[in-house]
């Protein structure tokens, strides 16, 4: 959050994508960042429970060591 705050304050960097560790991806935080126009991706999501949590939070993308499993889990109801 500090890095993002610094980027926004200096006016030189204009990020359009935020990539964060999955515990930061709360529904409130993701909603707030999307209102600012950011796409949100989370890493490293490796369990079905983590996938369900980040899907419920509304992230745009998932980074995982097991993309095949994530595809299976997300076919059950995450975008």
Short mmCIF file of N, CA and C in Angstrom, two decimals:
data_model
loop_
_atom_site.label_atom_id
_atom_site.label_comp_id
_atom_site.label_asym_id
_atom_site.label_seq_id
_atom_site.Cartn_x
_atom_site.Cartn_y
_atom_site.Cartn_z
N UNK A 1 0.82 -1.19 0.00
CA UNK A 1 0.00 0.00 0.00
C UNK A 1 0.87 1.26 0.00
N UNK A 2 1.99 1.19 0.69
CA UNK A 2 2.89 2.35 0.75
C UNK A 2 3.46 2.65 -0.63
N UNK A 3 3.85 1.59 -1.35
CA UNK A 3 4.41 1.79 -2.69
C UNK A 3 3.36 2.43 -3.59
N UNK A 4 2.15 1.92 -3.55
CA UNK A 4 1.08 2.48 -4.38
C UNK A 4 0.85 3.95 -4.03
N UNK A 5 0.82 4.24 -2.75
CA UNK A 5 0.62 5.62 -2.31
C UNK A 5 1.72 6.51 -2.87
N UNK A 6 2.97 6.05 -2.81
CA UNK A 6 4.08 6.84 -3.33
C UNK A 6 3.98 7.02 -4.84
N UNK A 7 3.59 5.98 -5.55
CA UNK A 7 3.44 6.09 -7.00
C UNK A 7 2.37 7.10 -7.36
N UNK A 8 1.28 7.09 -6.65
CA UNK A 8 0.19 8.01 -6.95
C UNK A 8 0.56 9.45 -6.61
N UNK A 9 1.36 9.62 -5.58
CA UNK A 9 1.72 10.97 -5.16
C UNK A 9 2.75 11.61 -6.08
N UNK A 10 3.64 10.83 -6.67
CA UNK A 10 4.67 11.47 -7.48
C UNK A 10 4.17 11.87 -8.86
N UNK A 11 3.02 11.35 -9.29
CA UNK A 11 2.40 11.77 -10.54
C UNK A 11 3.12 11.34 -11.80
N UNK A 12 4.24 10.64 -11.67
CA UNK A 12 5.00 10.23 -12.84
C UNK A 12 4.63 8.84 -13.31
N UNK A 13 4.32 7.98 -12.38
CA UNK A 13 3.95 6.61 -12.73
C UNK A 13 2.43 6.50 -12.76
N UNK A 14 1.94 5.82 -13.75
CA UNK A 14 0.50 5.64 -13.87
C UNK A 14 0.22 4.14 -14.03
N UNK A 15 0.20 3.40 -12.92
CA UNK A 15 -0.05 1.97 -13.03
C UNK A 15 -1.50 1.69 -13.43
N UNK A 16 -1.71 0.64 -14.18
CA UNK A 16 -3.07 0.24 -14.53
C UNK A 16 -3.38 -1.16 -14.03
N UNK A 17 -2.39 -1.78 -13.40
CA UNK A 17 -2.52 -3.14 -12.91
C UNK A 17 -1.85 -3.25 -11.55
N UNK A 18 -2.54 -3.86 -10.61
CA UNK A 18 -1.97 -4.12 -9.29
C UNK A 18 -1.84 -5.61 -9.10
N UNK A 19 -0.67 -6.04 -8.70
CA UNK A 19 -0.43 -7.45 -8.42
C UNK A 19 -0.01 -7.55 -6.96
N UNK A 20 -0.79 -8.32 -6.20
CA UNK A 20 -0.56 -8.37 -4.76
C UNK A 20 -0.60 -9.81 -4.25
N UNK A 21 -0.01 -10.00 -3.08
CA UNK A 21 -0.09 -11.30 -2.42
C UNK A 21 -1.54 -11.51 -2.00
N UNK A 22 -2.05 -12.70 -2.18
CA UNK A 22 -3.48 -12.96 -2.02
C UNK A 22 -4.09 -12.56 -0.68
N UNK A 23 -3.37 -12.60 0.45
CA UNK A 23 -4.01 -12.16 1.70
C UNK A 23 -4.44 -10.68 1.69
N UNK A 24 -3.83 -9.87 0.84
CA UNK A 24 -4.21 -8.45 0.75
C UNK A 24 -5.53 -8.26 0.01
N UNK A 25 -5.97 -9.26 -0.71
CA UNK A 25 -7.11 -9.13 -1.61
C UNK A 25 -8.44 -9.30 -0.88
N UNK A 26 -8.76 -8.33 -0.06
CA UNK A 26 -10.07 -8.34 0.58
C UNK A 26 -11.09 -7.74 -0.37
N UNK A 27 -12.33 -8.08 -0.17
CA UNK A 27 -13.39 -7.55 -1.03
C UNK A 27 -13.39 -6.02 -1.02
N UNK A 28 -13.22 -5.45 0.15
CA UNK A 28 -13.21 -3.99 0.29
C UNK A 28 -12.04 -3.36 -0.47
N UNK A 29 -10.85 -3.93 -0.30
CA UNK A 29 -9.66 -3.39 -0.96
C UNK A 29 -9.76 -3.51 -2.48
N UNK A 30 -10.21 -4.67 -2.96
CA UNK A 30 -10.34 -4.88 -4.40
C UNK A 30 -11.37 -3.90 -4.98
N UNK A 31 -12.50 -3.75 -4.32
CA UNK A 31 -13.53 -2.81 -4.79
C UNK A 31 -12.97 -1.39 -4.87
N UNK A 32 -12.22 -1.00 -3.85
CA UNK A 32 -11.64 0.34 -3.80
C UNK A 32 -10.65 0.55 -4.96
N UNK A 33 -9.82 -0.43 -5.24
CA UNK A 33 -8.84 -0.30 -6.31
C UNK A 33 -9.50 -0.31 -7.69
N UNK A 34 -10.56 -1.09 -7.83
CA UNK A 34 -11.29 -1.11 -9.11
C UNK A 34 -11.97 0.23 -9.38
N UNK A 35 -12.45 0.88 -8.32
CA UNK A 35 -13.05 2.20 -8.48
C UNK A 35 -12.02 3.20 -9.00
N UNK A 36 -10.76 2.95 -8.67
CA UNK A 36 -9.68 3.81 -9.15
C UNK A 36 -9.22 3.43 -10.55
N UNK A 37 -9.81 2.36 -11.10
CA UNK A 37 -9.50 1.97 -12.47
C UNK A 37 -8.45 0.90 -12.63
N UNK A 38 -8.04 0.27 -11.55
CA UNK A 38 -6.99 -0.75 -11.63
C UNK A 38 -7.57 -2.14 -11.88
N UNK A 39 -6.84 -2.95 -12.64
CA UNK A 39 -7.07 -4.38 -12.72
C UNK A 39 -6.30 -4.99 -11.55
N UNK A 40 -6.83 -6.04 -10.95
CA UNK A 40 -6.19 -6.63 -9.77
C UNK A 40 -5.88 -8.10 -9.99
N UNK A 41 -4.63 -8.46 -9.75
CA UNK A 41 -4.18 -9.84 -9.85
C UNK A 41 -3.56 -10.23 -8.51
N UNK A 42 -3.67 -11.50 -8.16
CA UNK A 42 -3.12 -11.99 -6.90
C UNK A 42 -2.18 -13.16 -7.14
N UNK A 43 -1.22 -13.30 -6.26
CA UNK A 43 -0.25 -14.38 -6.32
C UNK A 43 -0.08 -14.97 -4.94
N UNK A 44 0.52 -15.94 -4.70
CA UNK A 44 0.55 -17.23 -5.34
C UNK A 44 -0.60 -18.02 -4.73
N UNK A 45 -1.62 -18.24 -5.51
CA UNK A 45 -2.85 -18.89 -5.06
C UNK A 45 -2.78 -20.35 -5.48
N UNK A 46 -2.64 -21.24 -4.48
CA UNK A 46 -2.39 -22.64 -4.80
C UNK A 46 -3.40 -23.63 -4.23
N UNK A 47 -4.37 -23.17 -3.47
CA UNK A 47 -5.37 -24.09 -2.92
C UNK A 47 -6.77 -23.68 -3.37
N UNK A 48 -7.69 -24.62 -3.31
CA UNK A 48 -9.06 -24.32 -3.70
C UNK A 48 -9.67 -23.27 -2.78
N UNK A 49 -9.34 -23.32 -1.51
CA UNK A 49 -9.86 -22.34 -0.56
C UNK A 49 -9.38 -20.93 -0.90
N UNK A 50 -8.10 -20.81 -1.26
CA UNK A 50 -7.56 -19.51 -1.66
C UNK A 50 -8.24 -19.00 -2.93
N UNK A 51 -8.47 -19.91 -3.88
CA UNK A 51 -9.14 -19.53 -5.12
C UNK A 51 -10.54 -19.00 -4.81
N UNK A 52 -11.28 -19.72 -3.98
CA UNK A 52 -12.63 -19.28 -3.61
C UNK A 52 -12.61 -17.91 -2.97
N UNK A 53 -11.63 -17.68 -2.09
CA UNK A 53 -11.56 -16.40 -1.38
C UNK A 53 -11.26 -15.24 -2.33
N UNK A 54 -10.30 -15.42 -3.22
CA UNK A 54 -9.96 -14.31 -4.12
C UNK A 54 -11.03 -14.10 -5.18
N UNK A 55 -11.70 -15.17 -5.57
CA UNK A 55 -12.83 -15.02 -6.50
C UNK A 55 -13.95 -14.22 -5.83
N UNK A 56 -14.23 -14.54 -4.59
CA UNK A 56 -15.27 -13.83 -3.85
C UNK A 56 -14.91 -12.36 -3.67
N UNK A 57 -13.61 -12.08 -3.59
CA UNK A 57 -13.16 -10.69 -3.45
C UNK A 57 -13.30 -9.92 -4.76
N UNK A 58 -13.35 -10.64 -5.89
CA UNK A 58 -13.56 -9.98 -7.18
C UNK A 58 -12.31 -9.65 -7.96
N UNK A 59 -11.22 -10.40 -7.73
CA UNK A 59 -9.99 -10.12 -8.47
C UNK A 59 -10.16 -10.39 -9.96
N UNK A 60 -9.29 -9.79 -10.75
CA UNK A 60 -9.34 -9.96 -12.20
C UNK A 60 -8.50 -11.14 -12.70
N UNK A 61 -7.51 -11.53 -11.91
CA UNK A 61 -6.65 -12.61 -12.35
C UNK A 61 -5.94 -13.28 -11.20
N UNK A 62 -5.54 -14.53 -11.43
CA UNK A 62 -4.90 -15.34 -10.40
C UNK A 62 -3.58 -15.87 -10.95
N UNK A 63 -2.53 -15.73 -10.14
CA UNK A 63 -1.22 -16.29 -10.47
C UNK A 63 -1.02 -17.48 -9.53
N UNK A 64 -0.66 -18.64 -10.10
CA UNK A 64 -0.57 -19.86 -9.32
C UNK A 64 0.56 -20.75 -9.84
N UNK A 65 1.03 -21.61 -8.95
CA UNK A 65 1.97 -22.65 -9.36
C UNK A 65 1.24 -23.80 -10.04
N UNK A 66 -0.11 -23.81 -9.91
CA UNK A 66 -0.92 -24.90 -10.43
C UNK A 66 -2.08 -24.36 -11.28
N UNK A 67 -1.77 -23.75 -12.43
CA UNK A 67 -2.83 -23.15 -13.24
C UNK A 67 -3.89 -24.15 -13.69
N UNK A 68 -3.51 -25.40 -13.90
CA UNK A 68 -4.49 -26.40 -14.30
C UNK A 68 -5.54 -26.62 -13.22
N UNK A 69 -5.10 -26.65 -11.96
CA UNK A 69 -6.05 -26.80 -10.85
C UNK A 69 -6.91 -25.56 -10.70
N UNK A 70 -6.30 -24.39 -10.86
CA UNK A 70 -7.07 -23.15 -10.75
C UNK A 70 -8.16 -23.12 -11.82
N UNK A 71 -7.85 -23.56 -13.01
CA UNK A 71 -8.87 -23.62 -14.07
C UNK A 71 -10.02 -24.55 -13.68
N UNK A 72 -9.71 -25.66 -13.08
CA UNK A 72 -10.76 -26.58 -12.62
C UNK A 72 -11.62 -25.90 -11.56
N UNK A 73 -10.98 -25.29 -10.57
CA UNK A 73 -11.71 -24.67 -9.46
C UNK A 73 -12.53 -23.48 -9.92
N UNK A 74 -12.00 -22.71 -10.84
CA UNK A 74 -12.72 -21.51 -11.29
C UNK A 74 -13.86 -21.86 -12.23
N UNK A 75 -13.81 -23.02 -12.86
CA UNK A 75 -14.92 -23.41 -13.73
C UNK A 75 -16.18 -23.67 -12.92
N UNK A 76 -16.04 -23.77 -11.61
CA UNK A 76 -17.18 -24.00 -10.72
C UNK A 76 -17.85 -22.70 -10.28
N UNK A 77 -17.38 -21.56 -10.79
CA UNK A 77 -18.10 -20.36 -10.42
C UNK A 77 -17.34 -19.07 -10.26
N UNK A 78 -16.11 -19.00 -10.65
CA UNK A 78 -15.38 -17.73 -10.60
C UNK A 78 -15.19 -17.27 -12.03
N UNK A 79 -15.86 -16.19 -12.39
CA UNK A 79 -15.79 -15.62 -13.74
C UNK A 79 -15.45 -16.66 -14.75
#
